[in-house]
Amino acid sequence: MSELLTSIQLNGRLHPIQPGQTLTDLIAALALTGKRIAVERNGEIVPRAHHAATVLTAGDRIEIVIAVGGG
Amino acid sequence: MKKDTLNIGKREFSSRLLVGTGKYRDFDQTRDAVEASGSEIITVAIRRTNIGQEPGQPSLLDVLPPDRYTLLPNTAGCYTADDAVRTLRLARELLDGHNLVKLEVLGDADTLFPDMVQTLAAAETLVRDGFDVMVYCSDDPIMAKRLEEVGCVAVMPLASLIGSGMGILNPWNLRLIIDNARVPVIVDAGVGTASDAAIAMELGCDGVLMNTAIAKAQNPVLMASAMKKGVEAGREAFLAGRMPRKLYSAAPSSPTGGLING
């Protein structure tokens, strides 16, 4: 199996996923549960309420962002 | 006297100073400077979270809670309309549907001058998508009007380049923008010190947005306080209406009669 079939692009980098892994699982694995974050999947916002029902697919482009200092 | 407020869309503010949160030494200094500035509207940037960073690290929104300040997420660093729109949709999700945003689409990495074609395109998309858009723009009166016409709630022309501290370089263009605008005009970028902020307000600007002038002062917290006063002084001077300039027409302030040598 090629790496692409078992990985997503997470914030621009390859990241391995488990079969059936949801966005909620991923966020927990990254220790980001309860943090103020926002998630985009393949260019579309995934609202917080949909994280648990969103099953990751190989090749997904996931962006997880936070607020930082800026002008 | 009627309370003098800054009205942006349906929101009302008493402070006319808006500040950024970048370039500070740490979050403590950020919080202290923001407090000293008296600002109610605080800009933040949206960035990828560091994957694998230590959990429990403090975050900016811990020191600047969204229930206390009106956060203004920006699109700093975006060079296309698409990137800017995506960034602000993420920001809206991040801030529980909060729709007041600062749009900026840059055109050049050296000067950080805005790309007004991309900016206008992004503004149209965002307004259609329900955002209240405050837009960073060049000091071009025609572009400022176009941005207002597509529905931006505030236009924010530069006074000079971002982070330059060069002050108000073209007061005449700013005046043209102000005189034609039906939405608030907020000078965004270029202010270096308190007198620059006062000059912007004396011209009739509705507010001033700044970051570097405070964050990169020798004493940022003291400069934040100075900027608060500069904006307030300039606003009062504008409302008071300055005396006419009278070159070669000196008029003494003391009585001309009754002199002891008369």
Short mmCIF file of C-alpha atoms in Angstrom, two decimals:
data_model
loop_
_atom_site.label_atom_id
_atom_site.label_comp_id
_atom_site.label_asym_id
_atom_site.label_seq_id
_atom_site.Cartn_x
_atom_site.Cartn_y
_atom_site.Cartn_z
CA MET A 1 0.00 0.00 0.00
CA SER A 2 1.42 3.39 -0.88
CA GLU A 3 1.77 6.03 1.80
CA LEU A 4 -0.89 8.14 0.09
CA LEU A 5 -3.57 5.54 0.75
CA THR A 6 -3.07 5.65 4.50
CA SER A 7 -2.26 9.30 4.97
CA ILE A 8 -3.85 12.73 4.89
CA GLN A 9 -2.25 16.11 4.31
CA LEU A 10 -2.43 17.76 7.74
CA ASN A 11 -1.41 21.43 7.69
CA GLY A 12 0.65 20.75 4.60
CA ARG A 13 2.37 17.60 5.86
CA LEU A 14 1.68 13.90 5.41
CA HIS A 15 0.00 12.45 8.47
CA PRO A 16 -0.97 8.78 8.96
CA ILE A 17 -4.60 7.89 9.69
CA GLN A 18 -6.37 4.77 10.94
CA PRO A 19 -9.27 3.19 9.06
CA GLY A 20 -12.52 4.84 10.19
CA GLN A 21 -10.74 7.64 12.04
CA THR A 22 -12.99 10.69 12.49
CA LEU A 23 -12.04 14.32 12.78
CA THR A 24 -12.88 14.16 16.48
CA ASP A 25 -10.42 11.23 16.83
CA LEU A 26 -7.72 13.16 14.99
CA ILE A 27 -8.22 16.25 17.15
CA ALA A 28 -7.99 14.10 20.29
CA ALA A 29 -4.83 12.37 19.00
CA LEU A 30 -3.28 15.82 18.51
CA ALA A 31 -4.24 16.84 22.07
CA LEU A 32 -6.35 19.67 20.67
CA THR A 33 -9.69 18.63 22.19
CA GLY A 34 -11.40 21.62 23.79
CA LYS A 35 -8.97 24.10 22.21
CA ARG A 36 -10.27 26.99 20.17
CA ILE A 37 -9.52 25.72 16.67
CA ALA A 38 -11.18 25.68 13.26
CA VAL A 39 -10.96 22.91 10.69
CA GLU A 40 -11.07 22.93 6.92
CA ARG A 41 -11.33 19.74 4.86
CA ASN A 42 -10.46 19.89 1.16
CA GLY A 43 -11.09 23.62 1.12
CA GLU A 44 -14.43 23.53 2.95
CA ILE A 45 -15.11 24.43 6.59
CA VAL A 46 -16.11 21.50 8.78
CA PRO A 47 -18.32 23.00 11.51
CA ARG A 48 -17.53 21.82 15.05
CA ALA A 49 -20.86 19.99 15.25
CA HIS A 50 -19.85 17.81 12.29
CA HIS A 51 -16.40 16.73 13.54
CA ALA A 52 -17.61 13.46 15.09
CA ALA A 53 -19.45 12.39 11.95
CA THR A 54 -16.61 13.29 9.59
CA VAL A 55 -14.62 10.16 8.70
CA LEU A 56 -11.20 10.92 7.24
CA THR A 57 -10.38 9.64 3.79
CA ALA A 58 -6.89 8.98 2.44
CA GLY A 59 -5.59 12.06 0.65
CA ASP A 60 -7.83 14.51 2.53
CA ARG A 61 -6.31 17.95 2.87
CA ILE A 62 -6.99 19.01 6.46
CA GLU A 63 -6.16 22.43 7.86
CA ILE A 64 -6.37 23.11 11.60
CA VAL A 65 -5.93 26.75 12.56
CA ILE A 66 -5.81 28.91 15.67
CA ALA A 67 -5.75 32.64 16.39
CA VAL A 68 -2.28 34.16 16.86
CA GLY A 69 -0.94 37.67 17.33
CA GLY A 70 -1.22 39.83 14.24
CA GLY A 71 -1.93 43.33 13.00
CA MET B 1 -23.61 66.53 24.20
CA LYS B 2 -24.47 63.34 22.31
CA LYS B 3 -22.10 60.48 23.06
CA ASP B 4 -19.42 60.33 20.37
CA THR B 5 -19.31 56.73 19.21
CA LEU B 6 -17.70 54.81 16.38
CA ASN B 7 -20.41 52.87 14.57
CA ILE B 8 -19.32 49.99 12.36
CA GLY B 9 -22.25 48.21 10.76
CA LYS B 10 -24.64 47.64 13.66
CA ARG B 11 -21.86 47.64 16.26
CA GLU B 12 -21.08 50.64 18.46
CA PHE B 13 -17.74 51.43 20.08
CA SER B 14 -16.49 54.22 22.32
CA SER B 15 -12.78 53.82 21.48
CA ARG B 16 -11.55 54.96 18.09
CA LEU B 17 -8.20 53.22 18.45
CA LEU B 18 -7.93 49.70 17.04
CA VAL B 19 -4.80 47.70 17.80
CA GLY B 20 -3.03 44.63 16.54
CA THR B 21 -1.53 41.89 18.65
CA GLY B 22 1.59 40.98 16.67
CA LYS B 23 5.29 41.57 17.39
CA TYR B 24 5.02 41.79 21.18
CA ARG B 25 7.62 40.20 23.48
CA ASP B 26 5.09 37.86 25.05
CA PHE B 27 1.39 37.53 25.87
CA ASP B 28 1.78 39.52 29.10
CA GLN B 29 3.11 42.50 27.19
CA THR B 30 0.39 42.06 24.56
CA ARG B 31 -2.32 42.14 27.22
CA ASP B 32 -0.82 45.12 29.08
CA ALA B 33 -0.44 47.16 25.89
CA VAL B 34 -3.96 46.36 24.70
CA GLU B 35 -5.33 47.37 28.10
CA ALA B 36 -3.35 50.63 28.14
CA SER B 37 -4.60 51.47 24.64
CA GLY B 38 -8.22 51.33 25.77
CA SER B 39 -9.03 49.61 22.48
CA GLU B 40 -12.16 47.54 22.09
CA ILE B 41 -11.38 46.13 18.63
CA ILE B 42 -8.32 43.89 18.52
CA THR B 43 -6.91 42.29 15.38
CA VAL B 44 -5.67 38.70 15.36
CA ALA B 45 -4.13 36.53 12.65
CA ILE B 46 -5.22 33.00 11.69
CA ARG B 47 -2.45 30.43 11.35
CA ARG B 48 -1.93 26.67 11.21
CA THR B 49 -1.59 25.19 14.65
CA ASN B 50 1.76 23.57 15.38
CA ILE B 51 1.12 19.85 15.19
CA GLY B 52 2.68 18.12 18.15
CA GLN B 53 3.19 21.25 20.24
CA GLU B 54 3.02 20.77 23.99
CA PRO B 55 -0.56 20.74 25.19
CA GLY B 56 -1.42 23.31 27.82
CA GLN B 57 0.61 26.09 26.23
CA PRO B 58 -1.14 29.44 26.66
CA SER B 59 -2.99 30.79 23.66
CA LEU B 60 -3.59 34.38 22.62
CA LEU B 61 -7.31 34.11 23.25
CA ASP B 62 -6.64 33.14 26.87
CA VAL B 63 -5.20 36.62 27.50
CA LEU B 64 -7.58 38.43 25.14
CA PRO B 65 -10.91 36.66 25.63
CA PRO B 66 -13.51 37.10 22.87
CA ASP B 67 -16.19 37.97 25.43
CA ARG B 68 -14.21 41.01 26.52
CA TYR B 69 -12.90 42.33 23.19
CA THR B 70 -14.27 42.51 19.69
CA LEU B 71 -11.78 40.34 17.86
CA LEU B 72 -11.03 41.30 14.29
CA PRO B 73 -9.46 38.36 12.46
CA ASN B 74 -7.29 39.47 9.57
CA THR B 75 -5.98 37.97 6.36
CA ALA B 76 -2.42 39.22 6.75
CA GLY B 77 -0.08 37.29 4.50
CA CYS B 78 -2.75 36.43 1.90
CA TYR B 79 -1.90 37.27 -1.70
CA THR B 80 -5.05 36.01 -3.43
CA ALA B 81 -8.77 36.61 -2.93
CA ASP B 82 -9.29 32.84 -2.52
CA ASP B 83 -6.79 32.53 0.33
CA ALA B 84 -8.29 35.56 2.08
CA VAL B 85 -11.84 34.21 1.82
CA ARG B 86 -10.79 30.75 3.08
CA THR B 87 -8.90 32.32 5.98
CA LEU B 88 -11.90 34.37 7.09
CA ARG B 89 -14.29 31.45 6.81
CA LEU B 90 -11.95 29.57 9.15
CA ALA B 91 -11.91 32.60 11.43
CA ARG B 92 -15.69 32.71 11.56
CA GLU B 93 -15.79 29.03 12.53
CA LEU B 94 -13.04 29.61 15.11
CA LEU B 95 -14.93 32.50 16.70
CA ASP B 96 -18.36 30.82 16.82
CA GLY B 97 -19.90 32.68 13.90
CA HIS B 98 -18.44 36.13 14.64
CA ASN B 99 -18.61 37.87 11.27
CA LEU B 100 -16.68 41.15 11.67
CA VAL B 101 -13.38 40.77 9.81
CA LYS B 102 -10.43 42.69 8.44
CA LEU B 103 -9.71 41.92 4.81
CA GLU B 104 -6.30 42.58 3.37
CA VAL B 105 -4.89 41.07 0.20
CA LEU B 106 -1.29 41.95 -0.40
CA GLY B 107 0.29 42.48 -3.79
CA ASP B 108 3.97 42.77 -3.02
CA ALA B 109 6.14 41.13 -0.37
CA ASP B 110 8.60 44.05 -0.13
CA THR B 111 6.18 46.92 0.37
CA LEU B 112 3.13 44.93 1.57
CA PHE B 113 1.14 47.20 -0.72
CA PRO B 114 -2.41 45.87 -1.18
CA ASP B 115 -3.55 44.24 -4.43
CA MET B 116 -6.77 46.16 -4.95
CA VAL B 117 -8.10 43.92 -7.75
CA GLN B 118 -7.89 40.85 -5.51
CA THR B 119 -9.11 42.87 -2.52
CA LEU B 120 -12.26 44.01 -4.33
CA ALA B 121 -13.00 40.47 -5.55
CA ALA B 122 -12.60 39.06 -2.03
CA ALA B 123 -14.75 41.83 -0.54
CA GLU B 124 -17.61 41.02 -2.92
CA THR B 125 -17.48 37.31 -2.05
CA LEU B 126 -17.29 37.94 1.69
CA VAL B 127 -20.16 40.45 1.76
CA ARG B 128 -22.32 37.97 -0.20
CA ASP B 129 -21.35 35.32 2.36
CA GLY B 130 -22.62 37.46 5.25
CA PHE B 131 -19.41 38.95 6.56
CA ASP B 132 -19.07 42.51 7.88
CA VAL B 133 -15.91 43.50 6.05
CA MET B 134 -13.48 46.16 7.20
CA VAL B 135 -11.07 46.49 4.34
CA TYR B 136 -7.42 47.52 4.18
CA CYS B 137 -6.84 49.49 0.99
CA SER B 138 -4.59 51.89 -0.85
CA ASP B 139 -5.37 55.58 -0.36
CA ASP B 140 -7.13 55.74 -3.73
CA PRO B 141 -10.48 57.54 -3.36
CA ILE B 142 -12.02 55.65 -6.28
CA MET B 143 -11.11 52.22 -4.90
CA ALA B 144 -12.32 53.24 -1.44
CA LYS B 145 -15.67 54.18 -2.97
CA ARG B 146 -15.89 50.90 -4.91
CA LEU B 147 -15.27 48.94 -1.71
CA GLU B 148 -18.01 50.88 0.03
CA GLU B 149 -20.35 50.24 -2.90
CA VAL B 150 -19.87 46.47 -2.72
CA GLY B 151 -20.93 46.61 0.93
CA CYS B 152 -17.82 46.93 3.11
CA VAL B 153 -18.70 48.32 6.57
CA ALA B 154 -15.48 50.34 6.87
CA VAL B 155 -12.69 51.35 4.53
CA MET B 156 -9.18 51.39 5.95
CA PRO B 157 -6.67 53.20 3.74
CA LEU B 158 -2.97 53.09 4.52
CA ALA B 159 -1.30 56.28 5.73
CA SER B 160 2.07 54.85 4.69
CA LEU B 161 3.45 51.34 4.28
CA ILE B 162 2.64 48.62 6.86
CA GLY B 163 5.19 48.65 9.64
CA SER B 164 7.02 51.69 8.23
CA GLY B 165 6.12 54.24 10.91
CA MET B 166 6.35 56.94 8.22
CA GLY B 167 3.17 58.69 9.33
CA ILE B 168 0.47 60.42 7.26
CA LEU B 169 2.12 60.82 3.84
CA ASN B 170 -0.87 61.91 1.78
CA PRO B 171 -3.39 63.80 3.91
CA TRP B 172 -5.08 65.14 0.77
CA ASN B 173 -6.04 61.69 -0.49
CA LEU B 174 -7.27 60.76 2.97
CA ARG B 175 -9.42 63.90 2.98
CA LEU B 176 -10.90 62.97 -0.40
CA ILE B 177 -11.74 59.50 0.89
CA ILE B 178 -13.25 60.87 4.10
CA ASP B 179 -15.32 63.52 2.33
CA ASN B 180 -16.81 60.93 -0.05
CA ALA B 181 -17.35 58.05 2.38
CA ARG B 182 -20.64 57.02 3.94
CA VAL B 183 -18.95 54.31 6.03
CA PRO B 184 -16.26 54.84 8.67
CA VAL B 185 -12.78 55.61 7.37
CA ILE B 186 -10.05 54.13 9.54
CA VAL B 187 -6.38 54.78 8.87
CA ASP B 188 -4.69 51.39 8.87
CA ALA B 189 -0.91 51.21 8.66
CA GLY B 190 1.90 53.72 8.73
CA VAL B 191 1.33 55.50 12.04
CA GLY B 192 4.63 55.89 13.91
CA THR B 193 3.87 57.97 16.97
CA ALA B 194 1.04 59.70 18.82
CA SER B 195 1.10 62.89 16.72
CA ASP B 196 0.52 60.79 13.57
CA ALA B 197 -2.59 59.32 15.16
CA ALA B 198 -3.76 62.81 16.18
CA ILE B 199 -3.22 64.13 12.63
CA ALA B 200 -5.26 61.26 11.18
CA MET B 201 -8.11 62.04 13.55
CA GLU B 202 -7.88 65.81 12.94
CA LEU B 203 -8.32 65.10 9.23
CA GLY B 204 -11.67 63.55 10.10
CA CYS B 205 -10.84 59.87 10.13
CA ASP B 206 -13.24 57.82 12.23
CA GLY B 207 -10.49 55.74 13.78
CA VAL B 208 -6.91 54.54 13.58
CA LEU B 209 -5.63 50.97 13.49
CA MET B 210 -2.03 50.24 14.41
CA ASN B 211 0.27 47.49 15.63
CA THR B 212 3.99 48.09 15.07
CA ALA B 213 3.96 51.68 16.37
CA ILE B 214 3.02 50.31 19.78
CA ALA B 215 4.66 46.88 19.75
CA LYS B 216 8.03 48.17 18.54
CA ALA B 217 8.19 51.29 20.73
CA GLN B 218 10.91 51.17 23.41
CA ASN B 219 8.12 51.03 25.98
CA PRO B 220 5.07 49.52 24.26
CA VAL B 221 2.69 49.92 27.20
CA LEU B 222 3.49 53.62 27.58
CA MET B 223 3.18 54.14 23.82
CA ALA B 224 -0.21 52.41 23.90
CA SER B 225 -1.34 54.98 26.45
CA ALA B 226 0.10 57.79 24.31
CA MET B 227 -1.78 56.52 21.25
CA LYS B 228 -5.03 56.45 23.19
CA LYS B 229 -4.53 60.10 24.08
CA GLY B 230 -3.36 61.03 20.57
CA VAL B 231 -6.51 59.56 19.04
CA GLU B 232 -8.73 61.23 21.64
CA ALA B 233 -7.01 64.61 21.26
CA GLY B 234 -7.22 64.45 17.48
CA ARG B 235 -10.89 63.51 17.59
CA GLU B 236 -11.74 66.36 19.97
CA ALA B 237 -9.79 68.82 17.84
CA PHE B 238 -11.68 67.64 14.76
CA LEU B 239 -15.04 68.03 16.52
CA ALA B 240 -14.03 71.41 17.96
CA GLY B 241 -13.10 72.72 14.51
CA ARG B 242 -9.72 74.31 14.24
CA MET B 243 -9.18 78.05 13.73
CA PRO B 244 -8.49 79.16 10.16
CA ARG B 245 -4.87 79.31 9.08
CA LYS B 246 -3.85 82.96 8.55
CA LEU B 247 -0.44 83.23 6.99
CA TYR B 248 0.82 86.89 7.23
CA SER B 249 -2.20 87.99 9.20
CA ALA B 250 -1.03 87.95 12.78
CA ALA B 251 -3.64 88.88 15.36
CA PRO B 252 -2.57 89.37 18.98
CA SER B 253 -4.48 87.58 21.70
CA SER B 254 -4.14 90.52 24.14
CA PRO B 255 -5.90 93.92 23.91
CA THR B 256 -4.24 96.35 21.48
CA GLY B 257 -5.23 99.42 23.59
CA GLY B 258 -4.25 100.44 27.12
CA LEU B 259 -0.54 99.92 26.67
CA ILE B 260 1.54 101.86 29.25
CA ASN B 261 3.53 103.57 26.53
CA GLY B 262 0.35 104.83 24.77
#
